[in-house]
PDB file of C-alpha atoms in Angstrom:
ATOM      1  CA  MET A   1      80.093-101.509 -45.786  1.00 62.00           C
ATOM      2  CA  THR A   2      77.041-102.308 -43.666  1.00 67.00           C
ATOM      3  CA  ALA A   3      73.730-102.928 -45.396  1.00 66.00           C
ATOM      4  CA  THR A   4      70.676-101.132 -44.039  1.00 72.00           C
ATOM      5  CA  LEU A   5      67.266-102.765 -44.166  1.00 76.00           C
ATOM      6  CA  GLU A   6      64.293-100.494 -44.755  1.00 83.00           C
ATOM      7  CA  GLN A   7      60.686-101.567 -44.283  1.00 90.00           C
ATOM      8  CA  MET A   8      58.329-100.992 -47.181  1.00 92.00           C
ATOM      9  CA  ILE A   9      54.789-101.986 -48.116  1.00 92.00           C
ATOM     10  CA  ALA A  10      53.670-103.785 -51.269  1.00 92.00           C
ATOM     11  CA  ASP A  11      50.206-102.592 -52.243  1.00 91.00           C
ATOM     12  CA  TRP A  12      47.869-103.365 -55.112  1.00 89.00           C
ATOM     13  CA  PRO A  13      44.280-102.446 -56.018  1.00 88.00           C
ATOM     14  CA  ASN A  14      41.458-104.955 -55.670  1.00 88.00           C
ATOM     15  CA  ASP A  15      40.012-106.772 -58.672  1.00 90.00           C
ATOM     16  CA  TRP A  16      37.124-104.335 -59.130  1.00 89.00           C
ATOM     17  CA  THR A  17      39.462-101.347 -59.248  1.00 88.00           C
ATOM     18  CA  LEU A  18      41.791-102.997 -61.741  1.00 87.00           C
ATOM     19  CA  GLU A  19      38.849-103.847 -63.995  1.00 88.00           C
ATOM     20  CA  ASN A  20      36.989-100.532 -63.745  1.00 86.00           C
ATOM     21  CA  VAL A  21      39.503 -97.754 -63.027  1.00 86.00           C
ATOM     22  CA  SER A  22      41.928 -96.930 -65.805  1.00 85.00           C
ATOM     23  CA  ASN A  23      45.567 -96.452 -64.805  1.00 89.00           C
ATOM     24  CA  ALA A  24      44.724 -97.033 -61.139  1.00 91.00           C
ATOM     25  CA  VAL A  25      48.200 -98.191 -60.119  1.00 93.00           C
ATOM     26  CA  VAL A  26      50.181 -95.529 -61.969  1.00 94.00           C
ATOM     27  CA  ASP A  27      47.757 -92.789 -60.900  1.00 94.00           C
ATOM     28  CA  GLU A  28      48.113 -93.734 -57.234  1.00 94.00           C
ATOM     29  CA  PHE A  29      51.904 -93.866 -57.542  1.00 95.00           C
ATOM     30  CA  ASN A  30      52.053 -90.436 -59.181  1.00 96.00           C
ATOM     31  CA  ARG A  31      49.501 -89.012 -56.753  1.00 96.00           C
ATOM     32  CA  LEU A  32      51.496 -90.072 -53.703  1.00 97.00           C
ATOM     33  CA  GLY A  33      54.602 -88.630 -55.310  1.00 97.00           C
ATOM     34  CA  ALA A  34      52.924 -85.271 -55.882  1.00 97.00           C
ATOM     35  CA  LEU A  35      51.489 -85.136 -52.365  1.00 97.00           C
ATOM     36  CA  HIS A  36      54.753 -86.218 -50.739  1.00 97.00           C
ATOM     37  CA  SER A  37      56.813 -83.740 -52.753  1.00 96.00           C
ATOM     38  CA  GLY A  38      54.304 -81.025 -51.893  1.00 96.00           C
ATOM     39  CA  GLY A  39      54.827 -81.494 -48.173  1.00 96.00           C
ATOM     40  CA  LEU A  40      51.783 -83.491 -47.090  1.00 97.00           C
ATOM     41  CA  PRO A  41      52.487 -86.320 -44.608  1.00 97.00           C
ATOM     42  CA  VAL A  42      51.857 -89.333 -46.844  1.00 97.00           C
ATOM     43  CA  GLN A  43      53.693 -92.564 -47.618  1.00 96.00           C
ATOM     44  CA  ALA A  44      56.418 -92.008 -50.193  1.00 96.00           C
ATOM     45  CA  PRO A  45      56.043 -93.992 -53.444  1.00 96.00           C
ATOM     46  CA  VAL A  46      59.027 -96.216 -54.226  1.00 96.00           C
ATOM     47  CA  PHE A  47      58.205 -98.471 -57.173  1.00 96.00           C
ATOM     48  CA  VAL A  48      55.295 -99.178 -59.523  1.00 95.00           C
ATOM     49  CA  ASP A  49      54.587-102.073 -61.896  1.00 94.00           C
ATOM     50  CA  GLU A  50      51.632-101.888 -64.296  1.00 92.00           C
ATOM     51  CA  THR A  51      52.176-105.504 -65.342  1.00 90.00           C
ATOM     52  CA  GLU A  52      52.070-108.769 -63.407  1.00 88.00           C
ATOM     53  CA  GLU A  53      55.822-109.280 -63.554  1.00 91.00           C
ATOM     54  CA  HIS A  54      56.761-108.494 -59.956  1.00 90.00           C
ATOM     55  CA  PHE A  55      53.618-109.068 -57.877  1.00 89.00           C
ATOM     56  CA  GLY A  56      51.500-111.367 -60.033  1.00 92.00           C
ATOM     57  CA  ARG A  57      49.209-108.375 -60.614  1.00 92.00           C
ATOM     58  CA  PRO A  58      49.665-104.605 -61.063  1.00 94.00           C
ATOM     59  CA  GLY A  59      50.918-103.000 -57.868  1.00 94.00           C
ATOM     60  CA  LEU A  60      53.242-100.562 -56.190  1.00 95.00           C
ATOM     61  CA  VAL A  61      55.686-100.297 -53.298  1.00 96.00           C
ATOM     62  CA  ILE A  62      55.311 -97.465 -50.789  1.00 96.00           C
ATOM     63  CA  GLY A  63      57.227 -96.364 -47.730  1.00 96.00           C
ATOM     64  CA  TYR A  64      56.426 -97.786 -44.310  1.00 96.00           C
ATOM     65  CA  ILE A  65      55.456 -95.392 -41.519  1.00 95.00           C
ATOM     66  CA  ASP A  66      55.687 -96.704 -37.967  1.00 96.00           C
ATOM     67  CA  GLY A  67      52.292 -95.691 -36.650  1.00 96.00           C
ATOM     68  CA  GLU A  68      48.690 -96.819 -36.318  1.00 95.00           C
ATOM     69  CA  PRO A  69      45.179 -95.331 -36.115  1.00 94.00           C
ATOM     70  CA  ASP A  70      44.277 -93.978 -32.680  1.00 92.00           C
ATOM     71  CA  LEU A  71      40.578 -94.018 -31.785  1.00 87.00           C
ATOM     72  CA  ASN A  72      41.137 -93.488 -28.063  1.00 87.00           C
ATOM     73  CA  PRO A  73      43.638 -90.630 -27.622  1.00 88.00           C
ATOM     74  CA  ASP A  74      45.199 -89.934 -24.226  1.00 88.00           C
ATOM     75  CA  ASP A  75      45.184 -86.182 -24.873  1.00 88.00           C
ATOM     76  CA  PRO A  76      41.962 -85.232 -26.725  1.00 84.00           C
ATOM     77  CA  ASN A  77      42.935 -81.545 -26.893  1.00 84.00           C
ATOM     78  CA  LYS A  78      46.195 -82.220 -28.710  1.00 89.00           C
ATOM     79  CA  TYR A  79      44.502 -84.873 -30.829  1.00 88.00           C
ATOM     80  CA  VAL A  80      41.745 -82.672 -32.242  1.00 85.00           C
ATOM     81  CA  GLU A  81      44.136 -79.783 -32.889  1.00 87.00           C
ATOM     82  CA  GLN A  82      46.437 -82.004 -34.961  1.00 91.00           C
ATOM     83  CA  PHE A  83      43.500 -83.619 -36.735  1.00 87.00           C
ATOM     84  CA  ALA A  84      41.969 -80.280 -37.715  1.00 86.00           C
ATOM     85  CA  HIS A  85      45.334 -78.869 -38.782  1.00 89.00           C
ATOM     86  CA  LEU A  86      45.925 -81.835 -41.096  1.00 91.00           C
ATOM     87  CA  LEU A  87      42.495 -81.417 -42.679  1.00 88.00           C
ATOM     88  CA  ALA A  88      43.261 -77.735 -43.258  1.00 87.00           C
ATOM     89  CA  GLN A  89      46.616 -78.684 -44.839  1.00 91.00           C
ATOM     90  CA  ILE A  90      44.827 -80.955 -47.291  1.00 92.00           C
ATOM     91  CA  HIS A  91      42.328 -78.223 -48.214  1.00 87.00           C
ATOM     92  CA  HIS A  92      45.208 -75.807 -48.814  1.00 88.00           C
ATOM     93  CA  PHE A  93      47.048 -78.166 -51.181  1.00 93.00           C
ATOM     94  CA  ASP A  94      46.772 -76.998 -54.799  1.00 92.00           C
ATOM     95  CA  PRO A  95      44.442 -79.449 -56.623  1.00 91.00           C
ATOM     96  CA  LYS A  96      45.973 -78.349 -59.924  1.00 90.00           C
ATOM     97  CA  THR A  97      49.294 -79.936 -58.955  1.00 93.00           C
ATOM     98  CA  SER A  98      50.579 -82.208 -61.711  1.00 92.00           C
ATOM     99  CA  GLY A  99      50.185 -85.916 -61.036  1.00 93.00           C
ATOM    100  CA  LEU A 100      47.168 -85.869 -58.710  1.00 93.00           C
ATOM    101  CA  ALA A 101      44.808 -87.463 -61.272  1.00 88.00           C
ATOM    102  CA  LEU A 102      41.685 -86.142 -59.544  1.00 86.00           C
ATOM    103  CA  ALA A 103      38.095 -86.896 -60.471  1.00 71.00           C
ATOM    104  CA  GLU A 104      35.142 -84.584 -59.950  1.00 57.00           C
ATOM    105  CA  ARG A 105      32.486 -85.627 -57.479  1.00 52.00           C
ATOM    106  CA  PRO A 106      28.712 -85.132 -57.876  1.00 49.00           C
ATOM    107  CA  VAL A 107      27.550 -82.060 -55.978  1.00 45.00           C
ATOM    108  CA  ARG A 108      24.550 -83.846 -54.491  1.00 41.00           C
ATOM    109  CA  GLN A 109      26.765 -86.132 -52.408  1.00 40.00           C
ATOM    110  CA  PHE A 110      27.931 -83.282 -50.191  1.00 38.00           C
ATOM    111  CA  ALA A 111      24.994 -80.882 -50.608  1.00 38.00           C
ATOM    112  CA  ARG A 112      23.882 -81.208 -46.977  1.00 39.00           C
ATOM    113  CA  PHE A 113      27.329 -80.215 -45.693  1.00 38.00           C
ATOM    114  CA  MET A 114      27.375 -76.903 -47.559  1.00 42.00           C
ATOM    115  CA  LYS A 115      26.363 -74.836 -44.560  1.00 48.00           C
ATOM    116  CA  ASP A 116      28.568 -72.942 -42.173  1.00 60.00           C
ATOM    117  CA  ASP A 117      26.597 -73.777 -39.030  1.00 71.00           C
ATOM    118  CA  MET A 118      28.619 -75.768 -36.525  1.00 67.00           C
ATOM    119  CA  PRO A 119      26.980 -79.152 -35.795  1.00 69.00           C
ATOM    120  CA  GLN A 120      25.678 -79.699 -32.277  1.00 74.00           C
ATOM    121  CA  ALA A 121      27.797 -82.187 -30.370  1.00 72.00           C
ATOM    122  CA  ASN A 122      28.686 -83.478 -26.947  1.00 77.00           C
ATOM    123  CA  PRO A 123      31.167 -80.932 -25.489  1.00 77.00           C
ATOM    124  CA  VAL A 124      33.618 -83.724 -24.619  1.00 75.00           C
ATOM    125  CA  PHE A 125      34.474 -84.027 -28.320  1.00 72.00           C
ATOM    126  CA  GLN A 126      35.318 -80.323 -28.616  1.00 79.00           C
ATOM    127  CA  VAL A 127      33.739 -79.871 -32.025  1.00 73.00           C
ATOM    128  CA  ASP A 128      33.831 -76.116 -31.433  1.00 74.00           C
ATOM    129  CA  ARG A 129      37.646 -76.230 -31.267  1.00 78.00           C
ATOM    130  CA  ILE A 130      37.875 -78.326 -34.424  1.00 70.00           C
ATOM    131  CA  TRP A 131      35.496 -75.955 -36.176  1.00 67.00           C
ATOM    132  CA  ALA A 132      37.457 -72.883 -35.079  1.00 68.00           C
ATOM    133  CA  ALA A 133      40.770 -74.397 -36.200  1.00 66.00           C
ATOM    134  CA  LEU A 134      39.369 -75.259 -39.614  1.00 61.00           C
ATOM    135  CA  ALA A 135      37.713 -71.872 -40.024  1.00 60.00           C
ATOM    136  CA  SER A 136      40.951 -70.060 -39.215  1.00 59.00           C
ATOM    137  CA  ASN A 137      43.059 -72.151 -41.592  1.00 54.00           C
ATOM    138  CA  CYS A 138      40.778 -72.653 -44.576  1.00 51.00           C
ATOM    139  CA  ILE A 139      40.473 -69.958 -47.224  1.00 47.00           C
ATOM    140  CA  ARG A 140      37.120 -69.252 -48.820  1.00 48.00           C
ATOM    141  CA  GLN A 141      37.243 -70.161 -52.482  1.00 44.00           C
ATOM    142  CA  ASP A 142      35.616 -68.160 -55.260  1.00 43.00           C
ATOM    143  CA  LYS A 143      33.824 -69.800 -58.175  1.00 41.00           C
ATOM    144  CA  GLU A 144      37.005 -70.104 -60.222  1.00 48.00           C
ATOM    145  CA  GLN A 145      38.934 -71.895 -57.465  1.00 66.00           C
ATOM    146  CA  ALA A 146      38.826 -75.341 -55.938  1.00 77.00           C
ATOM    147  CA  VAL A 147      40.252 -77.254 -52.996  1.00 83.00           C
ATOM    148  CA  LEU A 148      41.561 -80.770 -52.501  1.00 89.00           C
ATOM    149  CA  LEU A 149      39.480 -83.328 -50.621  1.00 87.00           C
ATOM    150  CA  HIS A 150      40.976 -86.582 -49.365  1.00 89.00           C
ATOM    151  CA  GLY A 151      37.732 -88.436 -50.072  1.00 84.00           C
ATOM    152  CA  ASP A 152      37.800 -90.750 -47.030  1.00 86.00           C
ATOM    153  CA  PHE A 153      39.161 -88.609 -44.208  1.00 87.00           C
ATOM    154  CA  TRP A 154      38.448 -90.202 -40.828  1.00 86.00           C
ATOM    155  CA  PRO A 155      40.580 -91.366 -37.860  1.00 89.00           C
ATOM    156  CA  GLY A 156      41.035 -94.859 -39.304  1.00 90.00           C
ATOM    157  CA  ASN A 157      42.990 -93.381 -42.213  1.00 93.00           C
ATOM    158  CA  THR A 158      45.493 -91.531 -40.039  1.00 94.00           C
ATOM    159  CA  LEU A 159      48.655 -92.910 -38.422  1.00 96.00           C
ATOM    160  CA  TRP A 160      49.746 -91.883 -34.930  1.00 97.00           C
ATOM    161  CA  ARG A 161      52.607 -92.666 -32.547  1.00 96.00           C
ATOM    162  CA  ASN A 162      52.973 -91.442 -28.973  1.00 95.00           C
ATOM    163  CA  GLY A 163      50.242 -88.857 -29.444  1.00 94.00           C
ATOM    164  CA  SER A 164      51.705 -87.371 -32.625  1.00 96.00           C
ATOM    165  CA  LEU A 165      49.935 -87.447 -35.993  1.00 96.00           C
ATOM    166  CA  LEU A 166      52.369 -88.896 -38.528  1.00 98.00           C
ATOM    167  CA  ALA A 167      50.473 -89.403 -41.780  1.00 97.00           C
ATOM    168  CA  VAL A 168      47.195 -89.715 -43.643  1.00 96.00           C
ATOM    169  CA  ILE A 169      46.838 -92.851 -45.772  1.00 96.00           C
ATOM    170  CA  ASP A 170      44.504 -94.382 -48.373  1.00 93.00           C
ATOM    171  CA  TRP A 171      44.512 -91.770 -51.130  1.00 94.00           C
ATOM    172  CA  GLU A 172      42.452 -93.788 -53.607  1.00 88.00           C
ATOM    173  CA  GLN A 173      39.459 -91.395 -53.661  1.00 83.00           C
ATOM    174  CA  PRO A 174      40.719 -87.789 -53.629  1.00 89.00           C
ATOM    175  CA  ARG A 175      38.582 -85.185 -55.378  1.00 86.00           C
ATOM    176  CA  ARG A 176      38.815 -81.618 -56.573  1.00 83.00           C
ATOM    177  CA  TRP A 177      35.997 -79.614 -55.034  1.00 75.00           C
ATOM    178  CA  GLY A 178      34.646 -76.234 -56.076  1.00 65.00           C
ATOM    179  CA  SER A 179      33.951 -73.006 -54.251  1.00 50.00           C
ATOM    180  CA  THR A 180      31.239 -74.613 -52.101  1.00 50.00           C
ATOM    181  CA  ALA A 181      33.843 -76.717 -50.285  1.00 49.00           C
ATOM    182  CA  GLY A 182      34.161 -75.159 -46.849  1.00 49.00           C
ATOM    183  CA  PRO A 183      35.480 -76.356 -43.506  1.00 45.00           C
ATOM    184  CA  SER A 184      32.355 -78.466 -42.887  1.00 49.00           C
ATOM    185  CA  ASP A 185      32.580 -80.745 -45.922  1.00 51.00           C
ATOM    186  CA  GLN A 186      34.572 -83.520 -44.278  1.00 54.00           C
ATOM    187  CA  LEU A 187      34.252 -82.709 -40.581  1.00 54.00           C
ATOM    188  CA  PRO A 188      31.144 -84.851 -39.914  1.00 49.00           C
ATOM    189  CA  ARG A 189      32.699 -87.917 -41.539  1.00 52.00           C
ATOM    190  CA  ALA A 190      36.009 -87.249 -39.816  1.00 56.00           C
ATOM    191  CA  LEU A 191      34.227 -87.373 -36.479  1.00 51.00           C
ATOM    192  CA  VAL A 192      31.750 -90.179 -36.953  1.00 46.00           C
ATOM    193  CA  GLY A 193      33.813 -92.606 -39.003  1.00 40.00           C
ATOM    194  CA  THR A 194      31.957 -95.313 -40.834  1.00 34.00           C
ATOM    195  CA  ARG A 195      29.781 -96.820 -38.108  1.00 38.00           C
ATOM    196  CA  ARG A 196      32.028 -99.788 -37.459  1.00 40.00           C
ATOM    197  CA  PRO A 197      32.186-100.836 -33.781  1.00 39.00           C
ATOM    198  CA  GLY A 198      35.623 -99.260 -33.358  1.00 39.00           C
ATOM    199  CA  ASP A 199      34.310 -95.898 -34.540  1.00 42.00           C
ATOM    200  CA  ALA A 200      31.699 -95.541 -31.821  1.00 44.00           C
ATOM    201  CA  ARG A 201      33.596 -92.804 -29.983  1.00 44.00           C
ATOM    202  CA  PHE A 202      33.471 -90.603 -33.055  1.00 41.00           C
ATOM    203  CA  TYR A 203      30.047 -91.710 -34.244  1.00 38.00           C
ATOM    204  CA  ARG A 204      28.549 -90.374 -31.027  1.00 41.00           C
ATOM    205  CA  ALA A 205      30.258 -86.998 -31.438  1.00 39.00           C
ATOM    206  CA  LEU A 206      27.403 -85.426 -33.377  1.00 32.00           C
ATOM    207  CA  SER A 207      23.941 -85.246 -31.893  1.00 31.00           C
ATOM    208  CA  ARG A 208      22.471 -85.838 -35.374  1.00 33.00           C
ATOM    209  CA  PRO A 209      25.051 -88.040 -37.132  1.00 33.00           C
ATOM    210  CA  ALA A 210      24.975 -88.259 -40.904  1.00 34.00           C
ATOM    211  CA  SER A 211      24.007 -91.411 -42.767  1.00 31.00           C
ATOM    212  CA  TYR A 212      26.508 -92.638 -45.338  1.00 29.00           C
TER     213      TYR A 212
END
């Protein structure tokens, strides 16, 4: 019998999270399990330890995905279509799914994104195509419904290989969002990133980028 080696990742929250967020490790483990079982492209959870027995601190083991963030795609058309489709998939995922452990987010944080006007942008970034893809895939929610938000959706939290989008990572901040969550809620952040030097391509996408 031949043994097969499989790559995995050991992950654990930082000190602040462990001190201030109850059940952070178990919640993340269960959340990834719910998302993975529900069909979203995320790393599969493998093992969790709430104690310090295995890692010297609470932590978990997750599956390894052979990919990396791509901030300079060779085929921008294919790139934006996949990116928008993934965002729509996340919005379609039922936030009432058991195991997600979602927190509510203050309305004021996203108040300025609650319009349906497409942001003005340099045509090279094809924001109109992203907007159209999101609009055609996202369902308007009534006041009794909600959608799932990733919480930190930008190119640096996606994994790519050979032009194909493989996964979205870093699910520490997902939120349930009410009926005001439309296609625009995460698009500006998805395009502009977080203003690090490597994000410049996306930061310049909007003519009036948001301040975070």
